[in-house]
Amino acid sequence: MNTLPKVTLRSDESGEQLLRRFSREVVKSRLLTDVRRKRWFVSKSELNRIAKKKAARRTRKTQKEQQQGV
């Protein structure tokens, strides 16, 4: 289970620095990416279809790069 990121105000820290540090903690915890990913239900077949499309795109890209490199 993911816990929410927490930061405490340091003695020599401004509010902006605290907010910046909190934002970094949120990014590191990957909380927002999980929330965005789970925003809508995606069936397993849809996930497989998306994965196949990504793999095909990746294959085409590497083939194109190899042809340009030759």
mmCIF file of N, CA and C in Angstrom:
data_model
loop_
_atom_site.group_PDB
_atom_site.id
_atom_site.type_symbol
_atom_site.label_atom_id
_atom_site.label_comp_id
_atom_site.label_asym_id
_atom_site.label_seq_id
_atom_site.Cartn_x
_atom_site.Cartn_y
_atom_site.Cartn_z
ATOM 1 N N MET A 1 0.839 -1.184 0.000
ATOM 2 C CA MET A 1 0.000 0.000 0.000
ATOM 3 C C MET A 1 0.878 1.239 0.000
ATOM 4 N N ASN A 2 0.582 2.153 -0.879
ATOM 5 C CA ASN A 2 1.333 3.398 -0.967
ATOM 6 C C ASN A 2 0.898 4.351 0.135
ATOM 7 N N THR A 3 1.857 4.934 0.833
ATOM 8 C CA THR A 3 1.523 5.940 1.820
ATOM 9 C C THR A 3 1.683 7.301 1.183
ATOM 10 N N LEU A 4 0.969 8.258 1.688
ATOM 11 C CA LEU A 4 1.040 9.602 1.142
ATOM 12 C C LEU A 4 2.355 10.253 1.531
ATOM 13 N N PRO A 5 2.968 10.999 0.619
ATOM 14 C CA PRO A 5 4.231 11.656 0.941
ATOM 15 C C PRO A 5 4.026 12.755 1.992
ATOM 16 N N LYS A 6 4.987 12.857 2.896
ATOM 17 C CA LYS A 6 4.927 13.879 3.946
ATOM 18 C C LYS A 6 6.251 14.617 3.995
ATOM 19 N N VAL A 7 6.185 15.905 4.233
ATOM 20 C CA VAL A 7 7.378 16.709 4.455
ATOM 21 C C VAL A 7 7.118 17.606 5.652
ATOM 22 N N THR A 8 8.184 17.901 6.393
ATOM 23 C CA THR A 8 8.055 18.810 7.523
ATOM 24 C C THR A 8 8.889 20.045 7.241
ATOM 25 N N LEU A 9 8.408 21.168 7.713
ATOM 26 C CA LEU A 9 9.082 22.440 7.477
ATOM 27 C C LEU A 9 10.378 22.487 8.271
ATOM 28 N N ARG A 10 11.458 22.736 7.551
ATOM 29 C CA ARG A 10 12.754 22.870 8.208
ATOM 30 C C ARG A 10 12.897 24.290 8.731
ATOM 31 N N SER A 11 13.813 24.488 9.663
ATOM 32 C CA SER A 11 13.925 25.793 10.324
ATOM 33 C C SER A 11 14.318 26.907 9.363
ATOM 34 N N ASP A 12 15.181 26.623 8.389
ATOM 35 C CA ASP A 12 15.650 27.677 7.483
ATOM 36 C C ASP A 12 15.019 27.557 6.092
ATOM 37 N N GLU A 13 13.792 27.022 6.011
ATOM 38 C CA GLU A 13 13.163 26.749 4.721
ATOM 39 C C GLU A 13 11.954 27.646 4.504
ATOM 40 N N SER A 14 11.847 28.176 3.287
ATOM 41 C CA SER A 14 10.693 29.013 2.966
ATOM 42 C C SER A 14 9.530 28.119 2.514
ATOM 43 N N GLY A 15 8.367 28.726 2.371
ATOM 44 C CA GLY A 15 7.199 27.984 1.932
ATOM 45 C C GLY A 15 7.350 27.443 0.519
ATOM 46 N N GLU A 16 8.006 28.217 -0.348
ATOM 47 C CA GLU A 16 8.218 27.781 -1.726
ATOM 48 C C GLU A 16 9.136 26.562 -1.778
ATOM 49 N N GLN A 17 10.183 26.593 -0.959
ATOM 50 C CA GLN A 17 11.103 25.452 -0.928
ATOM 51 C C GLN A 17 10.396 24.207 -0.400
ATOM 52 N N LEU A 18 9.553 24.394 0.595
ATOM 53 C CA LEU A 18 8.789 23.285 1.151
ATOM 54 C C LEU A 18 7.868 22.689 0.091
ATOM 55 N N LEU A 19 7.185 23.539 -0.644
ATOM 56 C CA LEU A 19 6.284 23.088 -1.695
ATOM 57 C C LEU A 19 7.043 22.358 -2.799
ATOM 58 N N ARG A 20 8.208 22.873 -3.167
ATOM 59 C CA ARG A 20 9.040 22.242 -4.192
ATOM 60 C C ARG A 20 9.493 20.851 -3.731
ATOM 61 N N ARG A 21 9.897 20.757 -2.469
ATOM 62 C CA ARG A 21 10.340 19.486 -1.914
ATOM 63 C C ARG A 21 9.178 18.492 -1.852
ATOM 64 N N PHE A 22 7.994 18.980 -1.495
ATOM 65 C CA PHE A 22 6.806 18.128 -1.461
ATOM 66 C C PHE A 22 6.465 17.618 -2.863
ATOM 67 N N SER A 23 6.566 18.493 -3.846
ATOM 68 C CA SER A 23 6.283 18.089 -5.227
ATOM 69 C C SER A 23 7.230 16.989 -5.674
ATOM 70 N N ARG A 24 8.502 17.122 -5.316
ATOM 71 C CA ARG A 24 9.478 16.089 -5.666
ATOM 72 C C ARG A 24 9.134 14.762 -5.000
ATOM 73 N N GLU A 25 8.695 14.819 -3.757
ATOM 74 C CA GLU A 25 8.315 13.597 -3.042
ATOM 75 C C GLU A 25 7.109 12.928 -3.704
ATOM 76 N N VAL A 26 6.163 13.728 -4.163
ATOM 77 C CA VAL A 26 4.988 13.180 -4.846
ATOM 78 C C VAL A 26 5.414 12.482 -6.132
ATOM 79 N N VAL A 27 6.315 13.088 -6.882
ATOM 80 C CA VAL A 27 6.799 12.481 -8.122
ATOM 81 C C VAL A 27 7.542 11.190 -7.817
ATOM 82 N N LYS A 28 8.393 11.211 -6.793
ATOM 83 C CA LYS A 28 9.161 10.019 -6.443
ATOM 84 C C LYS A 28 8.259 8.874 -5.981
ATOM 85 N N SER A 29 7.167 9.184 -5.332
ATOM 86 C CA SER A 29 6.268 8.145 -4.842
ATOM 87 C C SER A 29 5.400 7.557 -5.953
ATOM 88 N N ARG A 30 5.392 8.182 -7.120
ATOM 89 C CA ARG A 30 4.603 7.746 -8.284
ATOM 90 C C ARG A 30 3.116 7.707 -7.975
ATOM 91 N N LEU A 31 2.689 8.519 -7.062
ATOM 92 C CA LEU A 31 1.292 8.536 -6.657
ATOM 93 C C LEU A 31 0.392 9.035 -7.783
ATOM 94 N N LEU A 32 0.776 10.122 -8.432
ATOM 95 C CA LEU A 32 -0.056 10.691 -9.485
ATOM 96 C C LEU A 32 -0.145 9.776 -10.694
ATOM 97 N N THR A 33 0.957 9.108 -11.035
ATOM 98 C CA THR A 33 0.903 8.201 -12.184
ATOM 99 C C THR A 33 -0.047 7.050 -11.915
ATOM 100 N N ASP A 34 -0.056 6.543 -10.682
ATOM 101 C CA ASP A 34 -0.987 5.472 -10.337
ATOM 102 C C ASP A 34 -2.428 5.957 -10.419
ATOM 103 N N VAL A 35 -2.678 7.140 -9.915
ATOM 104 C CA VAL A 35 -4.034 7.683 -9.933
ATOM 105 C C VAL A 35 -4.491 7.886 -11.370
ATOM 106 N N ARG A 36 -3.628 8.445 -12.209
ATOM 107 C CA ARG A 36 -4.003 8.661 -13.609
ATOM 108 C C ARG A 36 -4.235 7.339 -14.326
ATOM 109 N N ARG A 37 -3.417 6.343 -14.034
ATOM 110 C CA ARG A 37 -3.544 5.053 -14.694
ATOM 111 C C ARG A 37 -4.836 4.348 -14.265
ATOM 112 N N LYS A 38 -5.218 4.487 -13.008
ATOM 113 C CA LYS A 38 -6.393 3.798 -12.491
ATOM 114 C C LYS A 38 -7.664 4.635 -12.588
ATOM 115 N N ARG A 39 -7.584 5.745 -13.298
ATOM 116 C CA ARG A 39 -8.731 6.631 -13.411
ATOM 117 C C ARG A 39 -9.906 5.949 -14.106
ATOM 118 N N TRP A 40 -9.591 5.162 -15.138
ATOM 119 C CA TRP A 40 -10.607 4.398 -15.850
ATOM 120 C C TRP A 40 -10.213 2.939 -15.845
ATOM 121 N N PHE A 41 -11.211 2.076 -15.859
ATOM 122 C CA PHE A 41 -10.950 0.645 -15.932
ATOM 123 C C PHE A 41 -10.561 0.280 -17.357
ATOM 124 N N VAL A 42 -9.470 -0.464 -17.488
ATOM 125 C CA VAL A 42 -9.034 -0.954 -18.789
ATOM 126 C C VAL A 42 -8.944 -2.466 -18.681
ATOM 127 N N SER A 43 -9.662 -3.143 -19.574
ATOM 128 C CA SER A 43 -9.694 -4.605 -19.518
ATOM 129 C C SER A 43 -8.334 -5.181 -19.897
ATOM 130 N N LYS A 44 -8.138 -6.444 -19.552
ATOM 131 C CA LYS A 44 -6.869 -7.105 -19.818
ATOM 132 C C LYS A 44 -6.617 -7.221 -21.323
ATOM 133 N N SER A 45 -7.663 -7.477 -22.086
ATOM 134 C CA SER A 45 -7.495 -7.582 -23.541
ATOM 135 C C SER A 45 -7.079 -6.231 -24.129
ATOM 136 N N GLU A 46 -7.620 -5.165 -23.591
ATOM 137 C CA GLU A 46 -7.233 -3.824 -24.052
ATOM 138 C C GLU A 46 -5.779 -3.529 -23.702
ATOM 139 N N LEU A 47 -5.358 -3.940 -22.495
ATOM 140 C CA LEU A 47 -3.959 -3.747 -22.106
ATOM 141 C C LEU A 47 -3.024 -4.528 -23.031
ATOM 142 N N ASN A 48 -3.426 -5.755 -23.384
ATOM 143 C CA ASN A 48 -2.620 -6.562 -24.296
ATOM 144 C C ASN A 48 -2.540 -5.909 -25.672
ATOM 145 N N ARG A 49 -3.648 -5.376 -26.139
ATOM 146 C CA ARG A 49 -3.678 -4.713 -27.447
ATOM 147 C C ARG A 49 -2.761 -3.500 -27.461
ATOM 148 N N ILE A 50 -2.799 -2.714 -26.392
ATOM 149 C CA ILE A 50 -1.942 -1.532 -26.274
ATOM 150 C C ILE A 50 -0.475 -1.944 -26.227
ATOM 151 N N ALA A 51 -0.174 -3.016 -25.486
ATOM 152 C CA ALA A 51 1.208 -3.490 -25.387
ATOM 153 C C ALA A 51 1.720 -3.955 -26.745
ATOM 154 N N LYS A 52 0.885 -4.632 -27.527
ATOM 155 C CA LYS A 52 1.288 -5.074 -28.862
ATOM 156 C C LYS A 52 1.553 -3.887 -29.777
ATOM 157 N N LYS A 53 0.717 -2.866 -29.688
ATOM 158 C CA LYS A 53 0.918 -1.676 -30.519
ATOM 159 C C LYS A 53 2.230 -0.979 -30.163
ATOM 160 N N LYS A 54 2.521 -0.905 -28.856
ATOM 161 C CA LYS A 54 3.768 -0.274 -28.415
ATOM 162 C C LYS A 54 4.973 -1.063 -28.903
ATOM 163 N N ALA A 55 4.881 -2.394 -28.832
ATOM 164 C CA ALA A 55 5.986 -3.239 -29.279
ATOM 165 C C ALA A 55 6.214 -3.079 -30.777
ATOM 166 N N ALA A 56 5.147 -3.014 -31.551
ATOM 167 C CA ALA A 56 5.274 -2.844 -32.996
ATOM 168 C C ALA A 56 5.897 -1.491 -33.320
ATOM 169 N N ARG A 57 5.484 -0.468 -32.605
ATOM 170 C CA ARG A 57 6.037 0.871 -32.819
ATOM 171 C C ARG A 57 7.526 0.902 -32.473
ATOM 172 N N ARG A 58 7.878 0.238 -31.367
ATOM 173 C CA ARG A 58 9.272 0.171 -30.944
ATOM 174 C C ARG A 58 10.122 -0.567 -31.981
ATOM 175 N N THR A 59 9.579 -1.662 -32.534
ATOM 176 C CA THR A 59 10.287 -2.439 -33.549
ATOM 177 C C THR A 59 10.512 -1.613 -34.802
ATOM 178 N N ARG A 60 9.467 -0.915 -35.243
ATOM 179 C CA ARG A 60 9.609 -0.053 -36.431
ATOM 180 C C ARG A 60 10.647 1.034 -36.206
ATOM 181 N N LYS A 61 10.659 1.591 -35.011
ATOM 182 C CA LYS A 61 11.609 2.664 -34.698
ATOM 183 C C LYS A 61 13.043 2.149 -34.734
ATOM 184 N N THR A 62 13.296 0.988 -34.132
ATOM 185 C CA THR A 62 14.666 0.456 -34.128
ATOM 186 C C THR A 62 15.099 0.069 -35.538
ATOM 187 N N GLN A 63 14.180 -0.485 -36.351
ATOM 188 C CA GLN A 63 14.519 -0.822 -37.722
ATOM 189 C C GLN A 63 14.852 0.430 -38.528
ATOM 190 N N LYS A 64 14.094 1.487 -38.312
ATOM 191 C CA LYS A 64 14.344 2.742 -39.022
ATOM 192 C C LYS A 64 15.704 3.322 -38.620
ATOM 193 N N GLU A 65 16.016 3.267 -37.326
ATOM 194 C CA GLU A 65 17.299 3.778 -36.853
ATOM 195 C C GLU A 65 18.462 2.963 -37.411
ATOM 196 N N GLN A 66 18.272 1.635 -37.524
ATOM 197 C CA GLN A 66 19.332 0.784 -38.070
ATOM 198 C C GLN A 66 19.541 1.064 -39.552
ATOM 199 N N GLN A 67 18.470 1.318 -40.282
ATOM 200 C CA GLN A 67 18.591 1.623 -41.706
ATOM 201 C C GLN A 67 19.287 2.952 -41.925
ATOM 202 N N GLN A 68 19.007 3.924 -41.079
ATOM 203 C CA GLN A 68 19.656 5.233 -41.200
ATOM 204 C C GLN A 68 21.116 5.169 -40.776
ATOM 205 N N GLY A 69 21.442 4.281 -39.853
ATOM 206 C CA GLY A 69 22.802 4.143 -39.357
ATOM 207 C C GLY A 69 23.723 3.439 -40.333
ATOM 208 N N VAL A 70 23.166 2.681 -41.272
ATOM 209 C CA VAL A 70 23.964 1.885 -42.222
ATOM 210 C C VAL A 70 24.491 2.719 -43.302
#
